[in-house]
Short mmCIF file of C-alpha atoms in Angstrom, two decimals:
data_model
loop_
_atom_site.label_atom_id
_atom_site.label_comp_id
_atom_site.label_asym_id
_atom_site.label_seq_id
_atom_site.Cartn_x
_atom_site.Cartn_y
_atom_site.Cartn_z
CA MET A 11 80.45 173.39 16.06
CA GLU A 12 84.04 174.45 15.62
CA GLN A 13 82.86 177.90 14.58
CA SER A 14 80.75 178.31 17.68
CA GLY A 15 83.56 176.91 19.85
CA THR A 16 85.94 179.55 18.50
CA SER A 17 83.34 182.23 19.02
CA THR A 18 82.78 181.15 22.63
CA ARG A 19 86.53 181.12 23.30
CA LEU A 20 86.86 184.58 21.77
CA GLN A 21 84.02 185.91 23.89
CA ALA A 22 85.67 184.47 26.98
CA ALA A 23 89.00 186.05 26.00
CA VAL A 24 87.30 189.43 25.47
CA GLN A 25 85.59 189.20 28.85
CA ASP A 26 88.91 188.29 30.53
CA LEU A 27 90.61 191.20 28.89
CA ALA A 28 87.79 193.57 29.87
CA SER A 29 88.00 192.31 33.46
CA GLY A 30 91.71 193.04 33.44
CA VAL A 31 91.11 196.58 32.20
CA VAL A 32 88.46 197.12 34.89
CA SER A 33 90.84 195.91 37.62
CA ALA A 34 93.55 198.21 36.34
CA LEU A 35 91.16 201.17 36.23
CA ARG A 36 90.03 200.41 39.77
CA GLY A 37 93.63 200.03 40.87
CA GLY A 38 94.28 203.69 40.17
CA GLY A 39 97.95 204.40 39.55
CA HIS A 40 99.03 200.85 40.27
CA THR A 41 98.44 199.57 36.83
CA ARG A 42 99.43 196.03 36.20
CA ALA A 43 99.84 194.31 32.87
CA VAL A 44 96.50 193.62 31.23
CA LEU A 45 97.46 192.19 27.87
CA PRO A 46 99.00 188.74 27.53
CA ALA A 47 102.73 188.84 26.92
CA TRP A 48 102.76 186.22 24.16
CA THR A 49 101.03 186.24 20.82
CA ASP A 50 102.19 183.02 19.24
CA GLY A 51 100.10 180.05 18.24
CA GLU A 52 96.36 179.65 18.56
CA ALA A 53 96.20 181.22 22.00
CA GLY A 54 98.10 184.22 20.69
CA ASP A 55 95.72 184.61 17.75
CA LEU A 56 92.83 184.53 20.16
CA ALA A 57 94.45 187.15 22.37
CA LEU A 58 95.06 189.46 19.43
CA ALA A 59 91.48 188.99 18.25
CA ALA A 60 90.26 189.87 21.75
CA VAL A 61 92.35 193.04 21.72
CA ARG A 62 90.81 194.00 18.41
CA VAL A 63 87.29 193.46 19.77
CA LEU A 64 88.01 195.68 22.76
CA GLY A 65 89.75 198.18 20.50
CA ALA A 66 91.50 201.17 22.02
CA ASP A 67 89.99 200.29 25.40
CA ALA A 68 92.59 197.53 25.71
CA MET A 69 95.01 200.34 26.60
CA LEU A 70 92.50 202.42 28.55
CA PRO A 71 94.33 202.33 31.92
CA SER A 72 97.35 204.01 30.33
CA LEU A 73 95.16 206.56 28.57
CA LEU A 74 92.92 207.52 31.47
CA LEU A 75 95.31 207.12 34.39
CA GLY A 76 98.36 208.55 32.65
CA VAL A 77 100.57 205.63 33.68
CA PRO A 78 103.25 204.67 31.13
CA PRO A 79 102.29 201.34 29.55
CA ASP A 80 104.34 198.19 29.87
CA PRO A 81 106.51 197.87 26.74
CA ALA A 82 105.49 194.23 26.28
CA GLU A 83 101.85 195.27 26.29
CA VAL A 84 102.54 197.98 23.78
CA ALA A 85 104.15 195.39 21.50
CA VAL A 86 101.08 193.17 21.71
CA PHE A 87 98.76 196.08 21.09
CA ARG A 88 100.86 197.16 18.12
CA LYS A 89 100.71 193.68 16.68
CA ALA A 90 96.92 193.73 17.02
CA VAL A 91 96.78 197.06 15.18
CA GLU A 92 99.09 196.03 12.37
CA ALA A 93 98.05 192.42 11.87
CA HIS A 94 94.58 193.00 10.45
CA PRO A 95 93.95 196.41 8.92
CA PRO A 96 90.29 196.72 7.94
CA ARG A 97 89.34 196.13 4.35
CA ALA A 98 88.16 199.06 2.31
CA ASP A 99 84.60 197.73 2.37
CA ALA A 100 84.54 197.09 6.13
CA ALA A 101 81.68 198.51 8.17
CA PRO A 102 82.24 202.10 9.36
CA THR A 103 82.37 200.99 13.00
CA VAL A 104 85.17 198.50 12.16
CA ARG A 105 87.14 201.19 10.33
CA TRP A 106 86.63 203.68 13.15
CA SER A 107 87.60 201.14 15.78
CA HIS A 108 90.82 200.51 13.91
CA TRP A 109 91.37 204.24 13.57
CA GLY A 110 90.95 204.60 17.33
CA MET A 111 93.49 201.85 17.99
CA ALA A 112 96.02 203.49 15.64
CA ARG A 113 95.50 206.83 17.39
CA THR A 114 96.10 205.19 20.76
CA LEU A 115 99.19 203.41 19.50
CA ARG A 116 100.72 206.67 18.28
CA ARG A 117 100.17 208.12 21.73
CA ILE A 118 101.72 205.27 23.71
CA ASP A 119 104.43 204.13 21.25
CA PRO A 120 106.59 206.96 19.89
CA SER A 121 108.32 204.45 17.62
CA PHE A 122 105.06 203.82 15.76
CA SER A 123 105.98 206.08 12.93
CA SER A 124 103.21 205.64 10.41
CA GLY A 125 101.43 208.92 9.86
CA PRO A 126 97.98 209.55 11.28
CA PRO A 127 95.44 207.56 9.28
CA ASP A 128 92.73 209.55 7.58
CA GLU A 129 89.50 209.64 9.55
CA PRO A 130 86.82 207.48 8.01
CA GLY A 131 83.61 209.32 7.11
CA THR A 132 80.68 209.93 9.46
CA GLY A 133 77.94 210.31 6.87
CA TRP A 134 76.24 207.17 8.15
CA LEU A 135 76.05 208.68 11.65
CA ASP A 136 74.78 212.06 10.51
CA GLU A 137 71.91 210.37 8.69
CA ALA A 138 71.07 207.96 11.52
CA GLY A 139 67.95 208.34 13.64
CA TRP A 140 68.54 208.69 17.38
CA GLN A 141 68.07 204.97 17.98
CA SER A 142 70.68 203.91 15.46
CA LEU A 143 73.00 206.81 16.34
CA THR A 144 73.11 205.67 19.96
CA HIS A 145 73.68 202.05 19.02
CA GLN A 146 76.58 202.95 16.72
CA LEU A 147 78.12 205.33 19.25
CA ALA A 148 77.90 202.65 21.94
CA VAL A 149 79.82 200.27 19.66
CA LEU A 150 82.41 203.03 19.28
CA ALA A 151 82.51 203.88 22.99
CA PRO A 152 86.33 203.40 23.06
CA LEU A 153 86.46 206.68 21.11
CA ALA A 154 84.70 208.46 23.98
CA LEU A 155 87.75 209.86 25.68
CA PRO A 156 88.00 213.21 27.47
CA GLY A 157 89.84 215.85 25.52
CA GLU A 158 90.02 213.75 22.36
CA ASP A 159 88.51 215.12 19.19
CA CYS A 160 87.48 213.24 16.08
CA ALA A 161 84.61 213.33 13.60
CA VAL A 162 82.65 210.74 15.62
CA SER A 163 82.94 212.74 18.82
CA ARG A 164 81.90 215.87 16.95
CA ALA A 165 78.86 214.01 15.60
CA ALA A 166 78.00 213.02 19.19
CA VAL A 167 78.46 216.57 20.49
CA ARG A 168 75.91 217.79 17.96
CA ARG A 169 73.20 215.44 19.29
CA PRO A 170 73.22 215.20 23.10
CA VAL A 171 69.43 214.88 23.38
CA ASP A 172 69.36 212.08 20.81
CA VAL A 173 72.06 210.13 22.66
CA ALA A 174 70.22 210.72 25.94
CA ARG A 175 67.03 209.29 24.38
CA GLY A 176 69.08 206.35 23.19
CA PHE A 177 70.33 205.80 26.73
CA VAL A 178 66.73 205.68 27.98
CA ARG A 179 65.86 203.23 25.21
CA ALA A 180 68.82 200.98 25.97
CA VAL A 181 68.00 200.88 29.69
CA ARG A 182 64.35 200.09 28.95
CA ARG A 183 65.47 197.26 26.66
CA ARG A 184 67.92 196.03 29.28
CA ASP A 185 70.70 196.33 26.76
CA TRP A 186 73.20 197.17 29.48
CA ARG A 187 76.24 197.20 27.23
CA GLN A 188 74.65 199.73 24.89
CA ALA A 189 73.41 201.78 27.85
CA ALA A 190 76.87 201.82 29.41
CA GLY A 191 78.49 202.85 26.12
CA ALA A 192 75.91 205.59 25.57
CA GLY A 193 76.31 206.76 29.17
CA ARG A 194 80.06 206.97 28.66
CA TRP A 195 79.54 209.28 25.68
CA LEU A 196 76.99 211.35 27.60
CA THR A 197 79.50 212.15 30.33
CA LEU A 198 81.50 213.94 27.63
CA LEU A 199 78.70 215.83 25.91
CA PRO A 200 77.55 219.33 26.77
CA GLY A 201 73.82 219.92 26.68
CA VAL A 202 72.59 216.61 28.12
CA PRO A 203 69.16 217.26 29.70
CA GLY A 204 69.50 217.42 33.47
CA THR A 205 66.34 215.36 33.93
CA LEU A 206 68.14 212.32 32.50
CA GLY A 207 69.76 211.59 35.88
CA LEU A 208 72.89 210.26 34.20
CA GLU A 209 74.96 209.59 37.30
CA SER A 210 72.29 207.44 38.95
CA GLY A 211 71.55 205.97 35.54
CA LEU A 212 75.10 204.69 35.21
CA ASP A 213 74.96 203.26 38.75
CA PHE A 214 71.70 201.54 37.78
CA VAL A 215 73.27 200.10 34.63
CA GLU A 216 76.16 198.74 36.68
CA LEU A 217 73.81 197.31 39.29
CA MET A 218 71.68 195.55 36.70
CA GLY A 219 74.31 194.65 34.10
CA GLY A 220 77.51 194.52 36.13
CA GLN A 221 78.05 190.80 35.54
CA ASP A 222 79.35 191.80 32.12
CA PRO A 223 82.89 193.24 32.47
CA GLN A 224 82.42 195.27 29.26
CA VAL A 225 79.51 197.06 30.96
CA VAL A 226 81.63 197.77 34.04
CA LEU A 227 84.49 198.94 31.84
CA HIS A 228 82.34 201.66 30.25
CA VAL A 229 80.83 202.68 33.57
CA GLN A 230 84.30 202.95 35.12
CA ALA A 231 85.56 204.93 32.15
CA ALA A 232 82.59 207.28 32.53
CA ARG A 233 83.28 207.76 36.24
CA LEU A 234 86.95 208.53 35.63
CA THR A 235 85.94 210.95 32.90
CA ARG A 236 83.52 212.67 35.25
CA THR A 237 86.16 213.05 37.94
CA GLY A 238 88.33 214.94 35.52
CA ALA A 239 90.67 212.45 33.90
CA ARG A 240 92.20 213.88 30.74
CA VAL A 241 93.91 211.91 28.02
CA MET B 14 55.31 213.95 8.71
CA THR B 15 52.78 211.15 8.83
CA ASP B 16 50.06 211.05 6.21
CA THR B 17 47.06 212.78 7.76
CA ARG B 18 44.71 210.44 5.96
CA LEU B 19 46.31 207.44 7.66
CA ILE B 20 45.85 209.04 11.09
CA HIS B 21 42.27 210.00 10.29
CA THR B 22 41.38 206.52 9.02
CA VAL B 23 42.33 204.94 12.37
CA GLY B 24 39.72 207.07 14.11
CA VAL B 25 37.02 206.40 11.51
CA GLY B 26 37.45 202.64 11.95
CA ALA B 27 37.59 202.84 15.73
CA LEU B 28 34.38 204.83 15.98
CA GLU B 29 32.55 202.44 13.65
CA TRP B 30 33.58 199.55 15.91
CA LEU B 31 32.50 201.40 19.05
CA TRP B 32 29.11 202.16 17.52
CA ALA B 33 28.65 198.56 16.37
CA HIS B 34 29.55 197.30 19.85
CA ARG B 35 27.81 200.01 21.89
CA ASP B 36 25.87 197.43 23.91
CA GLY B 37 29.18 196.38 25.43
CA PHE B 38 29.01 199.55 27.53
CA ARG B 39 26.73 198.04 30.12
CA LEU B 40 26.17 198.34 33.84
CA GLU B 41 25.61 195.44 36.20
CA PRO B 42 22.84 196.50 38.59
CA ASP B 43 23.02 193.10 40.29
CA ALA B 44 26.78 193.16 40.71
CA ASP B 45 28.29 191.31 43.64
CA PRO B 46 28.67 193.84 46.48
CA GLU B 47 32.31 192.83 46.70
CA VAL B 48 32.82 194.04 43.13
CA GLY B 49 30.45 196.96 43.42
CA PHE B 50 27.85 198.46 41.13
CA LEU B 51 30.11 201.40 40.29
CA GLU B 52 32.87 199.21 38.87
CA ARG B 53 31.38 199.22 35.38
CA PHE B 54 30.84 202.99 35.25
CA LYS B 55 34.47 203.62 34.27
CA PRO B 56 34.09 202.55 30.60
CA VAL B 57 31.00 204.75 30.27
CA GLY B 58 32.85 207.73 31.69
CA GLU B 59 35.76 207.20 29.31
CA LEU B 60 33.39 206.84 26.38
CA ALA B 61 31.72 210.12 27.29
CA LEU B 62 34.97 212.06 27.79
CA ILE B 63 36.41 210.92 24.48
CA CYS B 64 33.20 211.18 22.45
CA LYS B 65 32.84 214.71 23.72
CA VAL B 66 36.24 215.54 22.21
CA LEU B 67 35.30 213.77 18.97
CA PHE B 68 32.02 215.61 18.80
CA ARG B 69 33.60 218.98 19.52
CA GLU B 70 36.62 218.68 17.20
CA GLY B 71 35.69 219.92 13.76
CA VAL B 72 38.08 217.57 12.01
CA ALA B 73 36.30 214.35 12.82
CA GLY B 74 34.09 214.48 9.73
CA SER B 75 30.33 214.64 9.71
CA ARG B 76 29.71 210.90 10.04
CA GLN B 77 32.17 210.66 12.93
CA ALA B 78 30.66 213.64 14.71
CA ARG B 79 27.21 212.09 14.24
CA LEU B 80 28.34 208.69 15.53
CA ALA B 81 30.01 210.32 18.53
CA ARG B 82 26.79 212.15 19.35
CA GLN B 83 24.75 208.97 18.86
CA LEU B 84 27.10 207.08 21.18
CA LEU B 85 26.70 209.77 23.82
CA ASP B 86 22.92 209.68 23.42
CA HIS B 87 22.96 205.89 23.65
CA ALA B 88 25.14 205.93 26.77
CA TRP B 89 22.98 208.56 28.46
CA ARG B 90 19.59 207.25 27.46
CA ASP B 91 20.14 203.49 27.47
CA THR B 92 23.19 202.67 29.56
CA LEU B 93 22.61 205.32 32.23
CA ASP B 94 18.83 205.33 31.82
CA GLY B 95 18.72 209.11 31.42
CA GLY B 96 21.02 209.60 34.41
CA THR B 97 18.90 207.49 36.75
CA MET B 98 21.69 204.96 37.05
CA LEU B 99 24.07 207.71 38.16
CA VAL B 100 21.67 208.63 40.94
CA ARG B 101 21.34 204.96 41.86
CA GLY B 102 25.13 204.67 41.99
CA GLN B 103 25.31 207.76 44.18
CA ARG B 104 22.74 206.30 46.55
CA THR B 105 24.65 203.01 46.68
CA GLU B 106 27.93 204.73 47.53
CA PRO B 107 27.08 208.33 48.49
CA ILE B 108 30.65 209.53 48.94
CA SER B 109 32.07 207.96 45.79
CA PRO B 110 33.22 210.52 43.19
CA ILE B 111 32.58 208.07 40.33
CA PRO B 112 29.03 209.20 39.42
CA PHE B 113 30.27 212.82 39.41
CA GLU B 114 33.19 211.93 37.11
CA VAL B 115 30.95 210.05 34.69
CA TYR B 116 28.33 212.80 34.74
CA LEU B 117 30.66 215.71 34.01
CA PRO B 118 31.19 215.28 30.22
CA PHE B 119 27.47 214.66 29.71
CA ARG B 120 26.64 217.79 31.67
CA GLU B 121 29.06 219.81 29.55
CA LEU B 122 27.10 218.72 26.48
CA GLY B 123 23.77 219.70 27.96
CA TYR B 124 22.50 216.49 29.56
CA SER B 125 21.20 217.09 33.05
CA GLN B 126 20.34 215.17 36.22
CA LEU B 127 19.29 217.52 39.00
CA GLU B 128 19.39 215.06 41.88
CA LEU B 129 22.96 214.18 41.06
CA GLU B 130 23.81 217.89 40.89
CA ARG B 131 22.58 218.29 44.46
CA ALA B 132 24.65 215.33 45.61
CA VAL B 133 27.77 216.76 43.94
CA ALA B 134 27.24 220.16 45.53
CA LEU B 135 26.81 218.55 48.95
CA ASN B 136 29.80 216.23 48.58
CA HIS B 137 31.96 219.13 47.51
CA ARG B 138 31.31 220.80 50.86
CA LEU B 139 32.41 217.73 52.81
CA ASP B 140 35.90 217.47 54.24
CA SER B 141 35.52 213.78 53.57
CA TRP B 142 35.48 214.39 49.82
CA GLN B 143 38.66 216.39 50.02
CA ALA B 144 40.24 213.82 52.32
CA TYR B 145 39.12 210.94 50.07
CA GLU B 146 42.27 208.89 49.52
CA THR B 147 43.35 208.55 45.91
CA PRO B 148 46.56 208.26 43.92
CA PRO B 149 47.88 211.74 43.00
CA THR B 150 46.83 211.60 39.34
CA ARG B 151 43.24 210.80 40.31
CA ARG B 152 43.30 213.64 42.82
CA LEU B 153 44.35 215.98 40.00
CA ALA B 154 41.49 214.60 37.91
CA LEU B 155 38.97 215.35 40.66
CA SER B 156 40.22 218.92 41.05
CA ALA B 157 40.08 219.46 37.27
CA PHE B 158 36.56 218.02 37.12
CA GLN B 159 35.43 220.25 39.98
CA ARG B 160 36.68 223.29 38.05
CA ARG B 161 34.93 222.10 34.90
CA PHE B 162 31.75 221.63 36.95
CA GLY B 163 31.96 225.23 38.16
CA LEU B 164 33.07 224.38 41.68
CA THR B 165 36.16 225.69 43.43
CA PRO B 166 38.71 222.87 43.11
CA ARG B 167 39.67 221.35 46.45
CA PRO B 168 42.67 221.22 46.47
CA PRO B 169 43.54 223.76 43.75
CA GLU B 170 44.98 222.10 40.65
CA PRO B 171 48.59 223.35 41.06
CA GLU B 172 48.59 221.82 44.52
CA ALA B 173 47.05 218.59 43.25
CA LEU B 174 49.61 218.42 40.45
CA ARG B 175 52.63 218.64 42.72
CA PRO B 176 52.70 215.08 44.12
CA THR B 177 52.16 213.42 40.73
CA TRP B 178 55.00 211.49 39.13
CA LEU B 179 55.14 213.77 36.10
CA ALA B 180 55.30 217.02 38.05
CA ARG B 181 58.59 215.93 39.62
CA THR B 182 60.11 215.21 36.14
CA PRO B 183 62.01 212.13 37.37
CA GLU B 184 64.61 209.96 35.61
CA PRO B 185 62.99 209.01 32.28
CA TRP B 186 64.66 205.60 32.13
CA THR B 187 62.64 204.44 35.15
CA VAL B 188 59.32 204.65 33.30
CA GLU B 189 57.45 201.35 33.11
CA GLY B 190 53.84 200.63 32.23
CA HIS B 191 52.09 201.91 35.36
CA ILE B 192 54.18 205.07 35.46
CA ALA B 193 53.53 205.65 31.76
CA TYR B 194 49.76 205.56 32.37
CA ASP B 195 50.21 208.02 35.26
CA ILE B 196 52.04 210.32 32.85
CA THR B 197 49.42 210.12 30.12
CA HIS B 198 46.53 210.68 32.51
CA CYS B 199 48.29 213.57 34.18
CA VAL B 200 48.52 215.18 30.73
CA PHE B 201 44.88 214.38 29.96
CA HIS B 202 43.72 216.17 33.10
CA LEU B 203 46.03 219.14 32.67
CA THR B 204 44.77 219.66 29.11
CA ASP B 205 41.08 218.84 29.75
CA TRP B 206 41.52 215.73 27.62
CA GLY B 207 43.23 217.51 24.79
CA GLU B 208 40.79 220.41 24.59
CA ASN B 209 43.23 222.86 26.15
CA PRO B 210 46.88 222.01 25.27
CA ASP B 211 47.94 225.30 26.92
CA GLY B 212 47.14 223.72 30.28
CA LEU B 213 50.52 221.97 30.24
CA PRO B 214 53.05 224.00 32.26
CA PRO B 215 56.19 224.93 30.25
CA ASP B 216 58.56 222.75 32.30
CA LEU B 217 56.39 219.70 31.63
CA VAL B 218 56.22 220.59 27.93
CA GLY B 219 60.03 220.60 27.86
CA TYR B 220 60.29 217.34 29.76
CA LEU B 221 57.73 215.55 27.60
CA THR B 222 59.15 216.94 24.35
CA THR B 223 62.54 215.54 25.32
CA TRP B 224 61.54 212.07 26.54
CA LEU B 225 58.25 211.17 24.86
CA PRO B 226 60.01 209.93 21.68
CA ALA B 227 61.95 207.37 23.74
CA TRP B 228 58.78 206.09 25.39
CA ILE B 229 56.84 205.96 22.13
CA ASP B 230 59.67 203.95 20.58
CA ASP B 231 59.64 201.56 23.52
CA TRP B 232 55.95 200.77 23.65
CA LEU B 233 55.79 200.59 19.87
CA ASP B 234 58.47 197.94 20.04
CA LEU B 235 56.52 196.06 22.71
CA GLU B 236 53.31 196.37 20.62
CA ARG B 237 51.40 197.72 23.61
CA TRP B 238 48.84 199.52 21.47
CA ASP B 239 46.67 200.78 24.32
CA LEU B 240 49.56 202.61 25.97
CA LEU B 241 51.06 203.64 22.64
CA GLY B 242 47.72 205.25 21.72
CA GLU B 243 47.72 207.24 24.96
CA LEU B 244 51.30 208.36 24.30
CA LEU B 245 50.24 209.47 20.82
CA VAL B 246 47.54 211.57 22.48
CA VAL B 247 50.21 213.18 24.67
CA ASP B 248 52.27 213.89 21.55
CA ALA B 249 49.26 215.62 19.99
CA CYS B 250 48.94 217.80 23.12
CA LEU B 251 52.48 219.18 22.77
CA PRO B 252 53.16 222.53 21.07
CA ARG B 253 55.22 220.78 18.38
CA PRO B 254 53.82 217.27 17.96
CA THR B 255 56.05 214.79 16.15
CA LEU B 256 53.11 212.73 14.80
CA ASP B 257 55.70 209.97 14.82
CA GLU B 258 55.48 208.20 11.49
CA PRO B 259 56.75 204.70 12.42
CA ALA B 260 54.45 204.70 15.45
CA TRP B 261 51.36 205.81 13.51
CA ARG B 262 52.05 203.35 10.69
CA ALA B 263 52.39 200.44 13.12
CA PHE B 264 49.37 201.62 15.14
CA ALA B 265 47.26 201.74 11.96
CA ALA B 266 48.55 198.32 10.87
CA ALA B 267 47.63 196.81 14.25
CA GLN B 268 44.00 197.89 13.88
CA ARG B 269 41.63 195.14 12.74
CA PRO B 270 39.57 195.58 9.56
CA ASP B 271 36.42 196.09 11.68
CA GLY B 272 38.10 198.99 13.51
CA ALA B 273 38.96 197.25 16.78
CA MET B 274 42.36 198.09 18.22
CA PRO B 275 43.98 195.26 20.19
CA ALA B 276 45.28 196.32 23.59
CA ILE B 277 48.50 194.33 23.34
CA ARG B 278 49.94 192.66 20.23
CA THR B 279 46.96 190.92 18.57
CA MET B 280 43.22 190.57 19.14
CA PRO B 281 42.20 188.24 21.96
CA GLU B 282 39.83 185.38 21.26
CA GLY B 283 36.82 184.34 23.25
CA ASP B 284 33.36 185.41 24.32
CA GLU B 285 32.19 188.68 22.71
CA GLN B 286 31.78 190.48 26.04
CA GLU B 287 35.19 189.37 27.25
CA VAL B 288 36.79 190.58 24.02
CA PHE B 289 34.91 193.88 24.35
CA ASP B 290 36.15 194.37 27.90
CA ILE B 291 39.75 193.84 26.75
CA VAL B 292 39.73 196.03 23.64
CA TYR B 293 37.10 198.74 24.17
CA HIS B 294 39.66 200.98 25.89
CA SER B 295 42.38 200.65 23.27
CA THR B 296 39.77 201.27 20.56
CA LEU B 297 38.48 204.39 22.36
CA VAL B 298 42.06 205.58 22.73
CA ALA B 299 42.63 204.99 19.01
CA ALA B 300 39.65 207.23 18.20
CA PHE B 301 40.91 209.82 20.68
CA ALA B 302 44.52 209.85 19.41
CA SER B 303 43.30 209.97 15.83
CA VAL B 304 41.06 212.98 16.23
CA LEU B 305 43.62 215.02 18.18
CA ALA B 306 46.51 214.13 15.87
CA THR B 307 44.40 214.83 12.77
CA SER B 308 43.49 218.20 14.20
CA ARG B 309 47.15 218.99 14.91
CA ALA B 310 48.29 217.78 11.48
CA LEU B 311 45.76 220.07 9.79
CA THR B 312 46.86 222.98 11.98
CA GLU B 313 50.47 222.35 10.95
CA LEU B 314 49.43 222.22 7.30
CA ALA B 315 47.55 225.49 7.61
CA ARG B 316 50.57 227.05 9.29
CA ALA B 317 52.88 225.82 6.52
CA SER B 318 50.73 227.04 3.65
#
């Protein structure tokens, strides 16, 4: 019971955080603090865990809107990055998510002096069928940032039709979070088939799955990307 | 690529089941007028169209080709009473295109019913036949059948194609069951039920090549075998068929040992006729998909060697 209670509280914290990011993205240049200012005690642990679940997207308003982040937020984000580095045997998506957070931290915190971490491998993506590729990319949607290059984004660029098929599959399965993450990648990829109808597709995903702030977060990120935001 | 033997075996089993259950293709001369006598012609027409492909394709194997011909003979001689039932249907509903549609594949194989021919020729002259209200895919079917009959299609097929769902190449994520059947049937009519894959315009080839894998994956996941089978036919009509291995493996595994293919998930239970009415179509489609995919697999092998 305690396990499931913790899991429910974490989910709620992630959703709150995602809602905060969405509000900040919608607020344009008037970014307000999204991350909690304290990280002590049980509530602090939960907040840090929530930041880790959301990954680099916890700092997305600063990245996409170009607004300097609040120093207190940066400190919290840094703590989330440094507190739990992934184990060597962690899943590739966990290692990549951490890599994305470290990359973001270097960008927003000049005092974060540790050198750029080596990129984890992408062999598992290169071998994945289009269904699995799309699922994994959707999990790593925080890496889908305009103008940012990494091995995952290069793997996505090589397979626009596969990701587009994965978007169709996710919509058909009503997996709105996966569809939104895939759609966010697709806005960055050249060579997406025009018949996909991506723009309406993202509106549809928001209409159907917009109760989930993580869905709205990806859709908003995709819209900002489309309108020319550059990291 | 999928094992050709696996694909072929699905068709062998399906045809054996169809032959064993041929009496299920039956008309109801005393049907309630509300339902209509012509209602039960559809399965016979589908049987004829698909058996014609089976009979014509050289890959079916001699027993399959013989069974296909025997099924056609049975349907013509016994079910349709040598075509008399088609005439009776025409006299019951003179303007209905159904007897014409059922007759066409038989006529192409040399069966003949002169009175029906006269009715078709007359109907074809009527504005009422051209104005007959149908969904766009059916309209395309009627134009294609008129061409195959030797008549000038009214309207011409390119014009009939235009209002179909597929011709407009819409957002692929909106496809649900009814739309998927409109897509498959549009392809059937454009390719003369797989006999002429070149009948697919290049833009539709591109559209289908891109999105068909997503739809196949979806209906495989839902275990909708009837629709999956039709999508596998569409795949076999494309210039570079995928002969999707997971789909064919699951399709083959869903088939019952007696050759019946359940329409959705597993075989229904109940009265023999009721079961026949539910699964005859998916079993016919299994035979159809099998023969076209086998043919394409062998062509690919020949090309590779």
